[in-house]
Coordinates of C-alpha atoms in Angstrom, one line a residue:
M1 CA -0.2 -0.2 0.0
G2 CA 2.9 2.5 0.6
Q3 CA 4.4 1.9 -2.9
L4 CA 0.9 2.8 -4.5
F5 CA 0.9 5.9 -2.5
S6 CA 4.5 6.9 -2.6
K7 CA 6.0 10.3 -2.6
K8 CA 6.4 9.8 -6.5
N9 CA 3.3 8.6 -7.3
K10 CA 1.7 11.6 -5.6
E11 CA 3.9 13.6 -7.4
V12 CA 2.5 12.1 -10.7
F13 CA -1.2 12.7 -9.7
S14 CA -1.0 16.1 -8.2
T15 CA 1.6 17.6 -10.6
P16 CA -0.8 18.0 -13.5
I17 CA -3.7 19.6 -11.3
S18 CA -1.5 22.5 -10.7
M19 CA 2.2 23.3 -11.5
N20 CA 2.0 21.2 -15.0
N21 CA -1.4 21.8 -15.8
P22 CA -2.4 20.5 -19.3
V23 CA -4.5 23.5 -20.1
T24 CA -2.6 26.6 -18.3
V25 CA 0.7 25.3 -18.8
Q26 CA 1.3 22.8 -21.7
V27 CA -1.6 24.6 -23.5
L28 CA -3.5 21.5 -24.5
G29 CA -6.9 20.7 -24.9
I30 CA -7.9 24.5 -25.7
C31 CA -10.8 23.9 -28.2
S32 CA -13.0 22.3 -26.0
A33 CA -12.3 24.5 -22.9
L34 CA -13.8 27.5 -25.5
A35 CA -16.9 25.6 -26.8
V36 CA -18.4 23.7 -23.6
T37 CA -17.6 26.4 -21.1
A38 CA -20.8 28.9 -21.6
K39 CA -22.7 26.7 -19.2
L40 CA -21.3 25.0 -15.9
E41 CA -22.9 21.8 -16.3
P42 CA -21.7 20.7 -19.7
A43 CA -18.2 21.7 -18.4
I44 CA -18.4 19.6 -15.5
V45 CA -19.7 16.5 -17.6
M46 CA -16.8 17.1 -20.4
G47 CA -14.2 17.6 -17.3
L48 CA -15.2 14.3 -15.9
S49 CA -15.7 12.3 -19.4
V50 CA -12.2 13.4 -20.3
T51 CA -11.0 12.3 -16.6
V52 CA -12.2 9.1 -17.1
I53 CA -11.2 8.1 -20.4
T54 CA -7.6 9.7 -19.9
A55 CA -7.3 7.3 -16.7
F56 CA -8.3 4.2 -18.3
S57 CA -6.9 4.6 -21.9
N58 CA -3.4 4.9 -19.9
V59 CA -4.0 1.9 -18.0
V60 CA -5.2 -0.1 -21.3
I61 CA -2.3 1.1 -23.4
S62 CA 0.4 0.6 -20.2
L63 CA -1.0 -3.1 -19.7
L64 CA -0.4 -3.7 -23.7
R65 CA 2.7 -1.5 -24.2
K66 CA 5.0 -4.4 -24.4
T67 CA 3.0 -6.1 -27.1
I68 CA 2.2 -3.2 -29.3
P69 CA 4.4 -3.0 -32.4
N70 CA 6.2 0.2 -32.5
R71 CA 5.0 1.0 -36.0
I72 CA 1.1 0.5 -35.2
R73 CA 1.1 2.2 -31.4
I74 CA -0.7 5.3 -32.5
I75 CA -3.5 3.1 -34.3
V76 CA -3.6 1.0 -31.3
Q77 CA -4.2 3.9 -28.8
L78 CA -6.7 5.7 -30.7
V79 CA -8.7 2.5 -31.1
V80 CA -8.6 2.2 -27.4
V81 CA -9.4 5.8 -26.9
A82 CA -12.2 5.7 -29.6
A83 CA -13.7 2.7 -27.6
L84 CA -13.6 4.4 -24.5
V85 CA -15.4 7.4 -25.9
T86 CA -18.1 5.5 -27.7
V87 CA -19.0 3.9 -24.1
V88 CA -18.8 7.3 -22.9
S89 CA -20.9 8.7 -25.2
E90 CA -23.6 5.9 -24.7
V91 CA -23.6 6.4 -20.9
L92 CA -24.2 10.0 -21.6
K93 CA -27.3 9.8 -23.9
A94 CA -29.0 7.2 -21.5
F95 CA -28.6 8.9 -18.3
A96 CA -27.9 12.5 -19.1
Y97 CA -29.4 13.2 -22.6
D98 CA -30.0 16.9 -22.3
V99 CA -26.0 17.3 -21.3
S100 CA -25.1 15.3 -24.3
V101 CA -27.1 17.4 -26.5
Q102 CA -25.4 20.5 -25.1
L103 CA -22.1 18.8 -25.9
S104 CA -22.8 18.1 -29.3
V105 CA -20.1 16.6 -31.3
Y106 CA -17.3 17.5 -28.7
V107 CA -17.7 14.3 -26.9
G108 CA -16.8 12.4 -30.0
L109 CA -13.7 14.8 -30.5
I110 CA -12.1 13.3 -27.3
I111 CA -10.6 11.2 -29.6
T112 CA -8.5 13.7 -30.9
N113 CA -7.8 15.4 -27.7
C114 CA -4.1 16.5 -27.2
I115 CA -4.0 15.7 -23.9
L116 CA -5.0 11.9 -24.1
M117 CA -2.9 10.9 -27.0
G118 CA 0.2 13.2 -25.4
R119 CA -0.3 11.1 -22.2
L120 CA -0.4 7.7 -23.8
E121 CA 2.6 8.4 -25.7
A122 CA 4.5 10.1 -23.1
F123 CA 4.0 8.0 -19.9
A124 CA 1.4 5.2 -20.4
M125 CA 3.7 3.5 -23.0
Q126 CA 6.8 4.0 -20.6
N127 CA 5.2 3.1 -17.2
A128 CA 3.2 0.5 -15.1
P129 CA -0.9 0.5 -15.0
W130 CA -1.1 2.0 -11.5
E131 CA 1.0 5.2 -12.4
S132 CA -0.4 5.5 -15.9
F133 CA -4.0 5.6 -14.0
L134 CA -2.7 8.1 -11.4
D135 CA -1.2 10.4 -14.5
G136 CA -4.5 10.2 -16.1
L137 CA -6.6 10.9 -13.5
G138 CA -4.5 13.9 -12.6
N139 CA -4.3 15.3 -16.2
G140 CA -7.7 14.9 -16.6
L141 CA -8.7 16.7 -13.0
G142 CA -6.3 19.1 -14.2
Y143 CA -8.3 19.8 -17.4
A144 CA -11.8 19.7 -15.6
K145 CA -10.4 22.2 -13.0
I146 CA -9.9 24.8 -15.7
L147 CA -12.9 24.1 -17.4
V148 CA -15.2 24.6 -14.4
I149 CA -13.6 28.1 -13.4
V150 CA -14.1 29.2 -16.9
A151 CA -17.7 27.9 -17.0
F152 CA -18.4 29.3 -13.6
I153 CA -17.2 32.7 -14.6
R154 CA -19.0 32.5 -17.8
E155 CA -22.2 31.5 -17.0
L156 CA -22.6 33.8 -13.8
L157 CA -21.6 36.9 -15.5
G158 CA -23.3 36.1 -18.6
S159 CA -26.3 34.4 -17.7
G160 CA -26.4 35.3 -14.0
T161 CA -27.1 31.4 -13.4
L162 CA -25.2 28.7 -12.1
L163 CA -26.3 25.4 -13.0
G164 CA -29.5 26.7 -14.1
F165 CA -30.3 28.2 -10.5
N166 CA -30.9 31.9 -10.6
I167 CA -28.1 33.7 -8.7
L168 CA -27.9 37.5 -10.2
N169 CA -31.2 38.0 -11.8
Y170 CA -33.3 39.3 -8.9
E171 CA -34.6 42.8 -8.9
P172 CA -32.7 44.1 -6.4
I173 CA -29.6 43.4 -7.9
Q174 CA -30.8 44.5 -11.2
K175 CA -32.2 47.9 -9.8
A176 CA -28.2 48.4 -8.2
G177 CA -27.3 48.6 -11.9
Y178 CA -26.2 44.9 -12.8
V179 CA -26.6 43.7 -16.5
N180 CA -25.5 40.5 -17.6
N181 CA -23.1 40.4 -20.0
G182 CA -23.8 38.6 -23.0
L183 CA -20.1 39.0 -24.5
M184 CA -19.1 36.2 -21.8
L185 CA -21.3 33.8 -23.6
M186 CA -19.4 34.0 -26.7
P187 CA -16.2 32.1 -27.3
P188 CA -13.9 34.9 -27.7
M189 CA -14.4 35.6 -23.9
A190 CA -13.4 32.1 -22.9
L191 CA -10.0 32.5 -24.4
I192 CA -9.5 35.9 -22.7
I193 CA -10.6 34.4 -19.2
L194 CA -8.3 31.4 -20.3
A195 CA -5.3 33.8 -20.9
C196 CA -6.1 35.4 -17.4
L197 CA -5.6 32.3 -15.8
I198 CA -2.7 31.3 -17.7
W199 CA -1.1 34.8 -16.8
Y200 CA -2.0 34.4 -13.4
Q201 CA -0.3 30.9 -12.8
R202 CA 2.7 32.1 -14.4
S203 CA 2.7 35.2 -12.6
R204 CA 2.4 33.2 -9.3
H205 CA 5.3 30.7 -10.1
K206 CA 8.3 32.3 -11.9
E207 CA 9.8 29.0 -12.7
L208 CA 7.0 28.7 -15.7
Q209 CA 8.0 31.7 -17.3
E210 CA 10.1 31.2 -20.1
K211 CA 13.8 32.8 -20.1

């Protein structure tokens, strides 16, 4: 048990959530971060979906890594990811149909998410299943964290709601001069919020700044 939760494994899990976040540091997975963050609910579902797929695809590839011929490794990785994406897509349609409609084609496009392919190639192909699972889980949660932050700001300031519950659309607040900012619901604002998060992280952690 001590080996499973060793200091190295804890770093493998926690580093992508903060110091080496796949979105704000590696600048991966940007497309979906702009497309599905107008509301908090689809952003949460998208983040959890990517987390599950990244973690389990890492495990599968790690288990198969010694049997996969080098020349077809990318094809095998794509097949594994595509199978998991299909399962997640069908589960969403069965149990969260409204959210799956909001996510539209972006669930299917998880197959081409740079974070998944990057972790499979850079980590799962060289490490054991447990470490690969932690790496996939950490990177998925790091991605999900950024999506949730961006969606929280956009839905709150753009619609005055959170998860569909009214937060700011009350008469006293509106009489005080508050008006929902429709620009927050447009993709360019997601890019601006994301840029602010990248700036904040790099200003706080000087070691992330390029020399």
